[in-house]
XYZ file of C-alpha atoms in Angstrom:
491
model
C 0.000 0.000 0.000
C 1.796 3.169 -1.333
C 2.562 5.529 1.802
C 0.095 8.692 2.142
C 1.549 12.005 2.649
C 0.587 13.836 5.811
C -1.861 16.388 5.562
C -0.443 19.762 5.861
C -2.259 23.693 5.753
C -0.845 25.287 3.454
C 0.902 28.605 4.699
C -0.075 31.683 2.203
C 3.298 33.509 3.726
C 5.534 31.221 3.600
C 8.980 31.241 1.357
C 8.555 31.688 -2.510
C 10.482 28.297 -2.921
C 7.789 26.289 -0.897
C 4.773 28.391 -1.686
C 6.033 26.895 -5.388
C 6.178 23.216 -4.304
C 2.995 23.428 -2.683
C 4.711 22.226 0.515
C 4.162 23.431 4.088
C 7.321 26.306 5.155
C 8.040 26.349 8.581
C 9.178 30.541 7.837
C 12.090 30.493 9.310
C 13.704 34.201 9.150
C 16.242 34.843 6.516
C 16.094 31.026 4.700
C 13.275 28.547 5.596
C 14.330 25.033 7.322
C 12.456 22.712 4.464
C 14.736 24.807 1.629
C 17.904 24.585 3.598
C 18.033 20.800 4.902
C 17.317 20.045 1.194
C 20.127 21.777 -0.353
C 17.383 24.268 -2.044
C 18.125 27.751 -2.521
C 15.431 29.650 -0.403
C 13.858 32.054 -2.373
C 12.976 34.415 0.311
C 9.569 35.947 1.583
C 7.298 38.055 -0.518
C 6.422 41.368 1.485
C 3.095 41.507 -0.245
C 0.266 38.844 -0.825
C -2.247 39.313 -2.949
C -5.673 38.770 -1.906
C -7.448 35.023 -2.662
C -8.843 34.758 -6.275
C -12.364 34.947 -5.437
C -12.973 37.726 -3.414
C -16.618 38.897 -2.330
C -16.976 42.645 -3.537
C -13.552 42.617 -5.309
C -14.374 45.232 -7.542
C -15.456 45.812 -11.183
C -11.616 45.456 -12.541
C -12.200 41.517 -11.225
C -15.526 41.062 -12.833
C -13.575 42.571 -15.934
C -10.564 40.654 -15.582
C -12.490 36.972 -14.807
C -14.863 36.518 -17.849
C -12.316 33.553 -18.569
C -10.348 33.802 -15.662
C -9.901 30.399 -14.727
C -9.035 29.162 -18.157
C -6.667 32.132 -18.888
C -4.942 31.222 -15.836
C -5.091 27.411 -17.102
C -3.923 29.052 -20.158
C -0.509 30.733 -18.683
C 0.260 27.777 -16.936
C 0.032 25.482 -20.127
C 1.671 27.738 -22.724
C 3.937 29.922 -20.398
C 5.380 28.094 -17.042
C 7.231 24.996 -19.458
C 8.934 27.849 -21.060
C 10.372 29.544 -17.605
C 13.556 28.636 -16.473
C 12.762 29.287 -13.677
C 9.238 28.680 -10.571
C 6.257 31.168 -10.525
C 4.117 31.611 -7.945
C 0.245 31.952 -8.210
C -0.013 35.504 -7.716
C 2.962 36.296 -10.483
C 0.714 34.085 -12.448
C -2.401 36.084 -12.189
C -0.561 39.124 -12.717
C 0.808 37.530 -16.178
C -2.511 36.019 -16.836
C -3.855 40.035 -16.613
C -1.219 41.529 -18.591
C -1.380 38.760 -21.631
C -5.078 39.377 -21.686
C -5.952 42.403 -20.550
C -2.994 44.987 -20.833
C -1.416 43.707 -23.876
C -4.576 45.036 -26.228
C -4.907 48.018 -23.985
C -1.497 49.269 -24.285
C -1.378 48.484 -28.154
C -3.719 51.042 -28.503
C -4.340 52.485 -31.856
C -1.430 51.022 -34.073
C -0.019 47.286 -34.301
C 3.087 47.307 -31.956
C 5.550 44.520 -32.071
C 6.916 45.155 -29.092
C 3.769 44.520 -26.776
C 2.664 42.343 -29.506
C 5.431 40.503 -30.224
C 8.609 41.417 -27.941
C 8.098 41.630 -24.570
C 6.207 38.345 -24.055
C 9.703 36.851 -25.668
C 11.574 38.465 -23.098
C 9.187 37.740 -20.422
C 10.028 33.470 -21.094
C 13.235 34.176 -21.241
C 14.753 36.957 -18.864
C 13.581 37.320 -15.132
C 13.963 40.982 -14.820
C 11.825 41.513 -17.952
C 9.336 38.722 -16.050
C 8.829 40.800 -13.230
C 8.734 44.108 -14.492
C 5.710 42.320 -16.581
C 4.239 40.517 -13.099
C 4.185 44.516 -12.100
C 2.771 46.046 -14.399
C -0.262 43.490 -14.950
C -0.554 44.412 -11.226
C -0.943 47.826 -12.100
C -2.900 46.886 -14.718
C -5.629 45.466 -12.056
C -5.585 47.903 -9.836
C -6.638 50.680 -11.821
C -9.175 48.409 -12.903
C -10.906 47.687 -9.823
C -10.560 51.430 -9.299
C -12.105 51.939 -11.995
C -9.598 54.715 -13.384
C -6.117 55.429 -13.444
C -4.583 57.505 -10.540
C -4.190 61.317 -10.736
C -0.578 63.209 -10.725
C 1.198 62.333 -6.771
C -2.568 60.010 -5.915
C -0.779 56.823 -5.854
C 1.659 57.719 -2.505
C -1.525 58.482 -0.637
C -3.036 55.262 -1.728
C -0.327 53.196 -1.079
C -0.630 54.176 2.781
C -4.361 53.394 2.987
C -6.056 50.281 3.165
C -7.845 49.079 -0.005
C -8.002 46.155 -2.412
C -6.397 47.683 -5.397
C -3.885 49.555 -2.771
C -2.504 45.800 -2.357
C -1.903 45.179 -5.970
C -0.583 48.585 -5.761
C 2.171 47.394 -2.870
C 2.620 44.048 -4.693
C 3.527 45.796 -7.943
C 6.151 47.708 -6.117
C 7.788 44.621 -4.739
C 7.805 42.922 -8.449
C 9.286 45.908 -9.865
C 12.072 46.217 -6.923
C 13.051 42.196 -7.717
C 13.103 43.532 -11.375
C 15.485 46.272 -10.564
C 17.693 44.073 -8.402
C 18.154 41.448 -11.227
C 19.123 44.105 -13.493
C 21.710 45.693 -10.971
C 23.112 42.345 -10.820
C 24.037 41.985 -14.370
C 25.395 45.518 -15.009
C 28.979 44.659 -15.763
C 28.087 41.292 -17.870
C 29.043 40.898 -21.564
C 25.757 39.165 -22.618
C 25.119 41.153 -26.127
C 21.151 41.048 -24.709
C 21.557 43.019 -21.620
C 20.707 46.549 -23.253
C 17.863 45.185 -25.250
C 16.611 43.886 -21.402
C 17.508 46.945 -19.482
C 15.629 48.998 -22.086
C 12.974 46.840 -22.196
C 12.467 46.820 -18.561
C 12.907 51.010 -18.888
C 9.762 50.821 -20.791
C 7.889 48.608 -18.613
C 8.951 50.937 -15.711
C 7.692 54.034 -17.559
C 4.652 52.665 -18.324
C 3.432 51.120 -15.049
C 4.609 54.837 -13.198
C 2.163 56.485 -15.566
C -0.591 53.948 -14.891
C -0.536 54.940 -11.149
C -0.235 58.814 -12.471
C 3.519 59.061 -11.271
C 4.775 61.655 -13.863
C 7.984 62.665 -11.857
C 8.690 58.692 -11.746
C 8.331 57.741 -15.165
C 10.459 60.743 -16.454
C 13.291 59.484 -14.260
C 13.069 55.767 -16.026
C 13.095 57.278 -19.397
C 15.769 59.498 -18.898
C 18.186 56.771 -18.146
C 17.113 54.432 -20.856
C 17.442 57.818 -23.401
C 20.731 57.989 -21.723
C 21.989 54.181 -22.714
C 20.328 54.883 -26.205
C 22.682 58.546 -26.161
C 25.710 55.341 -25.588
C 24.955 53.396 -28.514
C 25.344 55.864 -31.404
C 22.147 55.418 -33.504
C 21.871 57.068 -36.492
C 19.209 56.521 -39.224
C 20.655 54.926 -42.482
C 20.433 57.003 -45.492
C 19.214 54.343 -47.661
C 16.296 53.942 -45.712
C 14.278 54.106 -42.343
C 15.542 50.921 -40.320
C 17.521 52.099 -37.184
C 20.697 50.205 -37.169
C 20.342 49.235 -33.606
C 22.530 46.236 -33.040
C 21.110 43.956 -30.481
C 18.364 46.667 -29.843
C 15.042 45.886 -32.224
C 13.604 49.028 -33.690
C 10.262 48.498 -32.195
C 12.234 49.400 -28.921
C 13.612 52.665 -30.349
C 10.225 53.257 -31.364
C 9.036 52.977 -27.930
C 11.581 55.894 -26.891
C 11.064 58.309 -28.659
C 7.074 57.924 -28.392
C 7.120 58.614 -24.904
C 10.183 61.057 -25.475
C 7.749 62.820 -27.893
C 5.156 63.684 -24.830
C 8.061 64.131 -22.343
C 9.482 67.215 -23.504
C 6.034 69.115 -22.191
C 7.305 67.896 -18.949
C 10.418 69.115 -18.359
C 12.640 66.471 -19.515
C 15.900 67.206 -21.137
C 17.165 64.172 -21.979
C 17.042 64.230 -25.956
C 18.115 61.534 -28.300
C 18.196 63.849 -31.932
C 19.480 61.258 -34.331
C 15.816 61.655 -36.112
C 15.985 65.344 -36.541
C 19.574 65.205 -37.733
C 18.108 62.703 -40.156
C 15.138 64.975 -41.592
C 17.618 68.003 -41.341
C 20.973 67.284 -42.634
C 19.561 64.261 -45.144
C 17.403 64.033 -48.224
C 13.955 63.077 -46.562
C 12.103 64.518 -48.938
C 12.841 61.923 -50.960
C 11.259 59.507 -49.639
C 8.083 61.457 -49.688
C 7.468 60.303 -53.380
C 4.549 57.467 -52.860
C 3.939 55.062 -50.275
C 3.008 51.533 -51.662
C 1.417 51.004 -48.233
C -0.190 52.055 -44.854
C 2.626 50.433 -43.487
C 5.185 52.263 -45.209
C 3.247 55.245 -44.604
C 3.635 55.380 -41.063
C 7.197 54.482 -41.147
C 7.855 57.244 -43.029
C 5.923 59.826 -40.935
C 7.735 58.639 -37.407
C 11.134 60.513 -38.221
C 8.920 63.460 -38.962
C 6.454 63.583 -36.145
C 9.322 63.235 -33.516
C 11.744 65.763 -35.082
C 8.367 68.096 -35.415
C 7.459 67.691 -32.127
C 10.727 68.678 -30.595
C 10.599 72.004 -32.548
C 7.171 72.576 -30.729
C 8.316 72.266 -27.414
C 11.007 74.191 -28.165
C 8.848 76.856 -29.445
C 6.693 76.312 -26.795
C 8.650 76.841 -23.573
C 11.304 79.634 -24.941
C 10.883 83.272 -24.147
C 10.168 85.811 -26.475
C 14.143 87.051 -26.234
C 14.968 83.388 -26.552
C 13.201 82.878 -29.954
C 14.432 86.088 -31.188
C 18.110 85.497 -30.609
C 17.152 82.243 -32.652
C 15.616 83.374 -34.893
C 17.731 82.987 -37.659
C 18.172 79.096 -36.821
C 14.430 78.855 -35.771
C 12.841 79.696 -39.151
C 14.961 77.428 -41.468
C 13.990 74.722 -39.122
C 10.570 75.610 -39.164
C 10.657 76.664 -42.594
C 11.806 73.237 -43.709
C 9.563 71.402 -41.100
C 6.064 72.874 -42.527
C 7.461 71.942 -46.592
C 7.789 68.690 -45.582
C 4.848 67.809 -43.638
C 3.210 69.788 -46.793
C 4.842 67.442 -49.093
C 3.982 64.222 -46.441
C 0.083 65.138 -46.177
C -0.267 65.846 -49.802
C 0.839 62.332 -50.585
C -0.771 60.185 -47.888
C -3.694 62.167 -48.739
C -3.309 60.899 -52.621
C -2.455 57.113 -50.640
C -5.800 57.547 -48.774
C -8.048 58.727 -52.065
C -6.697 55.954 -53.518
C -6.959 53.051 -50.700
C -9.991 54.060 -48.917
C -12.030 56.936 -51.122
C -11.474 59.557 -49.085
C -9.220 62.094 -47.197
C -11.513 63.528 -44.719
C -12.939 60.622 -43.076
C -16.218 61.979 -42.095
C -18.222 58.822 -42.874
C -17.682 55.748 -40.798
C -16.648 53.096 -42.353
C -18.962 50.432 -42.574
C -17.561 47.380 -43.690
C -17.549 44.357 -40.808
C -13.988 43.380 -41.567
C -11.823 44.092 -38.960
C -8.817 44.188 -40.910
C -10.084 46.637 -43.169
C -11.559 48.896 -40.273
C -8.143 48.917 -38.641
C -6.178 50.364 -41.426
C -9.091 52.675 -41.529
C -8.769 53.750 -37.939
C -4.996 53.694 -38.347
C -5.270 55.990 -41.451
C -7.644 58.435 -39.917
C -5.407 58.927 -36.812
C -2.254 59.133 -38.992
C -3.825 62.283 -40.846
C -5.142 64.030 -37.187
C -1.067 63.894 -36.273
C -0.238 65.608 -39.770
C -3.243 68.106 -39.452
C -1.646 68.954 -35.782
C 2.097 68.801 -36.463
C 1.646 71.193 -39.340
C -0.569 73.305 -36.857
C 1.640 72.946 -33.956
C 5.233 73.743 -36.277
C 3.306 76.988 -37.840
C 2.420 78.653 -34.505
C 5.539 77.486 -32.261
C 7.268 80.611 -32.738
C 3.910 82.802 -31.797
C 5.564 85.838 -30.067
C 4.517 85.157 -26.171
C 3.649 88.666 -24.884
C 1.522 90.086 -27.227
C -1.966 89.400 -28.818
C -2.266 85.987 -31.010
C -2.438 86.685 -34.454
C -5.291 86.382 -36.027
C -4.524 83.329 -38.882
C -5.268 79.471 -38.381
C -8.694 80.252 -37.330
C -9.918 77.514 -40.234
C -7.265 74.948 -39.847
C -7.526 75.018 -36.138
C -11.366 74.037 -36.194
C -11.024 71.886 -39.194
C -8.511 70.099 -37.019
C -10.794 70.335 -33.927
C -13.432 68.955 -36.508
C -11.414 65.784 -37.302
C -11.105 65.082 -33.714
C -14.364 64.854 -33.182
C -15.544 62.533 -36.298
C -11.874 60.055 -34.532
C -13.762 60.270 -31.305
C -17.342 59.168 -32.685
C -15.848 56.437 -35.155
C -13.451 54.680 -32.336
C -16.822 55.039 -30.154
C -16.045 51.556 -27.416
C -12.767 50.978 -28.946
C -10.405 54.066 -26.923
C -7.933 52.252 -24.795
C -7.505 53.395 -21.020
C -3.603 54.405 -22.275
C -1.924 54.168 -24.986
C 2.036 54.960 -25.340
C 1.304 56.937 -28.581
C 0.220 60.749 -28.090
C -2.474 61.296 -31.274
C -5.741 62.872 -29.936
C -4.630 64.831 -26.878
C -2.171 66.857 -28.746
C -4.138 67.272 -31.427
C -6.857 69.080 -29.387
C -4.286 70.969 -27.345
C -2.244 72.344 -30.427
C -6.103 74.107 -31.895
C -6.512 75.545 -29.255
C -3.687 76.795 -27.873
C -2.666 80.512 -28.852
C -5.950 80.812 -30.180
C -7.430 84.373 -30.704
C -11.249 83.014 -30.783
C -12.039 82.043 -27.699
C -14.711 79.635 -28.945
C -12.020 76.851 -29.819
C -10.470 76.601 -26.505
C -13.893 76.192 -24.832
C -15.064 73.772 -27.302
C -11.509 71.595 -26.993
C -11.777 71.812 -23.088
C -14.826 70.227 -23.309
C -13.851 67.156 -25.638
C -10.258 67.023 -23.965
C -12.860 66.329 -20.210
C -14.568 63.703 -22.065
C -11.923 62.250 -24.112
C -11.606 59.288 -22.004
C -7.759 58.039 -23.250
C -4.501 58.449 -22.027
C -1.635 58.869 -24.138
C 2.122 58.707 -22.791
C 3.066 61.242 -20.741
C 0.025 63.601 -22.030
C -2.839 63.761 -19.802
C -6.540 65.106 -21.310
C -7.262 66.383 -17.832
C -4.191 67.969 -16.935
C -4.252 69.891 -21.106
C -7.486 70.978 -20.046
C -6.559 72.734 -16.789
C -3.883 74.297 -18.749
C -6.060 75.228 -21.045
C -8.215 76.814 -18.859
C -5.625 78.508 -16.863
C -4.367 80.092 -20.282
C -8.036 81.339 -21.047
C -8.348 82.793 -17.745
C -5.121 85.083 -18.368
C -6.586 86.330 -21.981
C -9.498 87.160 -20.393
């Protein structure tokens, strides 16, 4: 008769190691008994449980997050744990499970992105830093979920000290992104030729979860030091073409960077990588503004653009009136140069759209049922509302700061206004929460801003209050109290 194993409680605090092996941990401090009389390596304690999986009044981000919770769970175990090298424990498991199913088509947001598509569930199997940095922000993920929102500017310090359900996914993200951190410190002087492609990765994944809890101040410190390893690796943009000759860094990283750079420099970061606007300035852009043969090869063309255009803005934007004028000269060649070829760009993906979709305006919705089709769409419709604004936003950069706005743009800025509006009534159900790409917010900032009528900032406050996105670093509520603030001083 085959011997029957003693029944034991389990312990919900005991060591990672045992919690793992399902067996009971006696806890002792520093490294349990059952881990160190069988030559195991004790794991440690985690500070922070999370709460059992079925919870009475857990919130509506559970009810969200369990239509198939079970069998996504099911799911991670049987497609995910046989590729670890290495144990996870339940709660890093429902924090994957979230972030696989949940986050992942959140924080693609408007455009196909191969790195939450694609990349950083490869690193996740493979690298433990990446893994936890993950494990965090699916925690994130659930707590602003069964808050129903995501934090304002400085809320998440005072939540963290209360008690609260989502406060404890709040605490438990912390911890996962401190083991993160650790693993990374760890590795700093290895050779492995994958290290920057991790650290960067994990610089992303720490950016985004500090602007899910509404930690600004945070998530400009984490990109500064991944735009400072990028600063290390002397990028520059071939001139045969768009691919960034990264190395062991894929674009879609890169990409990542200078997204969230793009909405950073409205918040007083510094830390600028310029290899793109040394590309559109000192090379032959224009000549790749001849046709695009695709959406595709549409939007890879307009990314060099839209971040070298966006750093004129805030450059515009935040100098003085004595620091424009002493550069000037500099200053209008750039600007002069920007606005041909965003010209030149809009003309032909305007020709690209005629020809693709019937139309440039994209007043009608689009009714076909294939959602293929309806994504390009979408896609193509956004892509124009960042030209409209760019072109917008490069034109009145230099507006002199003192006196009276002039009176031009009056039609562009509520044709542009007008576009954002028909994006907001054809995405209807489909706006993400966030989304690391800055599109609609800026848009309804730049038509407003430096307006002489009056009318358009009202009218933009109101859609930036019900615009119900985030995007990067830009914050509809925040552009409408500045708004507002800047209205109040005309008046």
């Amino acid at each position: 008769r085959p011997r029957q194993k003693a029944y034991a409680k389990r312990s919900r605090t005991g060591c990672r190691t045992c919690r793992v092996r399902r067996v009971k941990c006696d806890e002792l401090p520093n490294a349990c008994g059952n881990c160190t009389r069988t030559g195991r390596i004790c794991d440690g304690y985690d500070v922070q449980r999370l709460p059992p999986r079925r919870v009475p009044g857990e919130g509506r981000g559970e009810a969200v997050a369990r239509p198939a919770a079970d069998s996504a769970f099911a799911t991670i175990h049987a497609a995910i744990i046989t590729k670890l090298q290495w144990k996870m424990t339940s709660d890093e498991g429902r924090c994957l499970s979230f972030f696989q199913h949940r986050s992942v088509p959140q924080l693609v947001g408007f455009f196909d992105s191969p790195l939450w598509q694609r990349l950083i569930l490869q690193l996740c199997h493979a690298d433990p830093a990446v893994y936890h940095a993950v494990v965090a922000l699916g925690a994130v993920n659930q707590a602003n979920e069964i808050a129903g929102r995501i934090p304002r500017p400085g809320e998440r310090t005072i939540l963290q000290n209360t008690q609260g359900l989502q406060n404890t996914w709040y605490r438990y993200a912390m911890e996962q992104s401190g083991r993160s951190i650790a693993l990374v410190n760890k590795r700093r002087i290895s050779r492995d030729p994958q290290l920057q492609q991790v650290i960067l990765v994990c610089c992303i994944l720490f950016i985004t979860s500090e602007l899910l809890c509404g930690n600004v101040t945070v998530a400009n410190f984490h990109l500064r030091g991944g735009l400072r390893i990028i600063q290390t690796m002397n990028i520059r943009r071939r001139p045969l073409g768009l691919e960034l000759s990264t190395g062991a860094v894929e674009e879609c990283v890169m990409d990542s960077f200078l997204g969230f750079q793009q909405g950073s420099l409205y918040y007083g970061n510094e830390e600028v990588v310029r290899f793109d606007s040394e590309f559109i300035h000192e090379q032959p852009y224009e000549n790749y503004l001849d046709h695009f043969h695709s959406l595709a090869h549409a939007r890879q063309t307009w990314k060099p653009l839209e971040h070298t255009a966006f750093e004129f803005i805030a450059i515009g934007m935040k100098a003085s009136d004595d620091e424009l004028d002493a550069k000037y000269a500099t200053l209008y060649l750039q600007q002069h140069r920007l606005i041909s070829l965003v010209t030149k760009y809009l003309h032909q993906f305007e020709h690209f759209c005629r020809t693709a979709y019937g139309t440039t305006s994209f007043t009608m919705p689009i009714t076909t049922k294939h959602q293929v089709r309806r994504k390009e769409y979408r896609e193509a419709e956004l892509t124009r509302i960042s030209c409209l604004s760019v072109l917008l936003g490069v034109r009145t950069a230099t507006y002199n700061k003192t006196g009276p706005p002039p009176d031009g743009h009056i039609a562009e800025r509520w044709a542009l206004l007008s576009a954002v509006e028909t994006a907001m009534r054809n995405l209807g159900a489909d706006c993400p929460t966030f989304t690391a790409t800055s599109t609609m917010i800026p848009a309804m900032y730049m038509a407003a801003h430096s307006s002489p009528d009056y009318a358009l900032p009202c009218h933009a406050i109101e859609l930036l209050r019900s615009w119900r996105s985030e995007e990067g670093f830009m914050r509809s509520a925040l552009s409408a109290n500045l708004l507002e603030e800047f209205l109040k001083k005309d008046l």
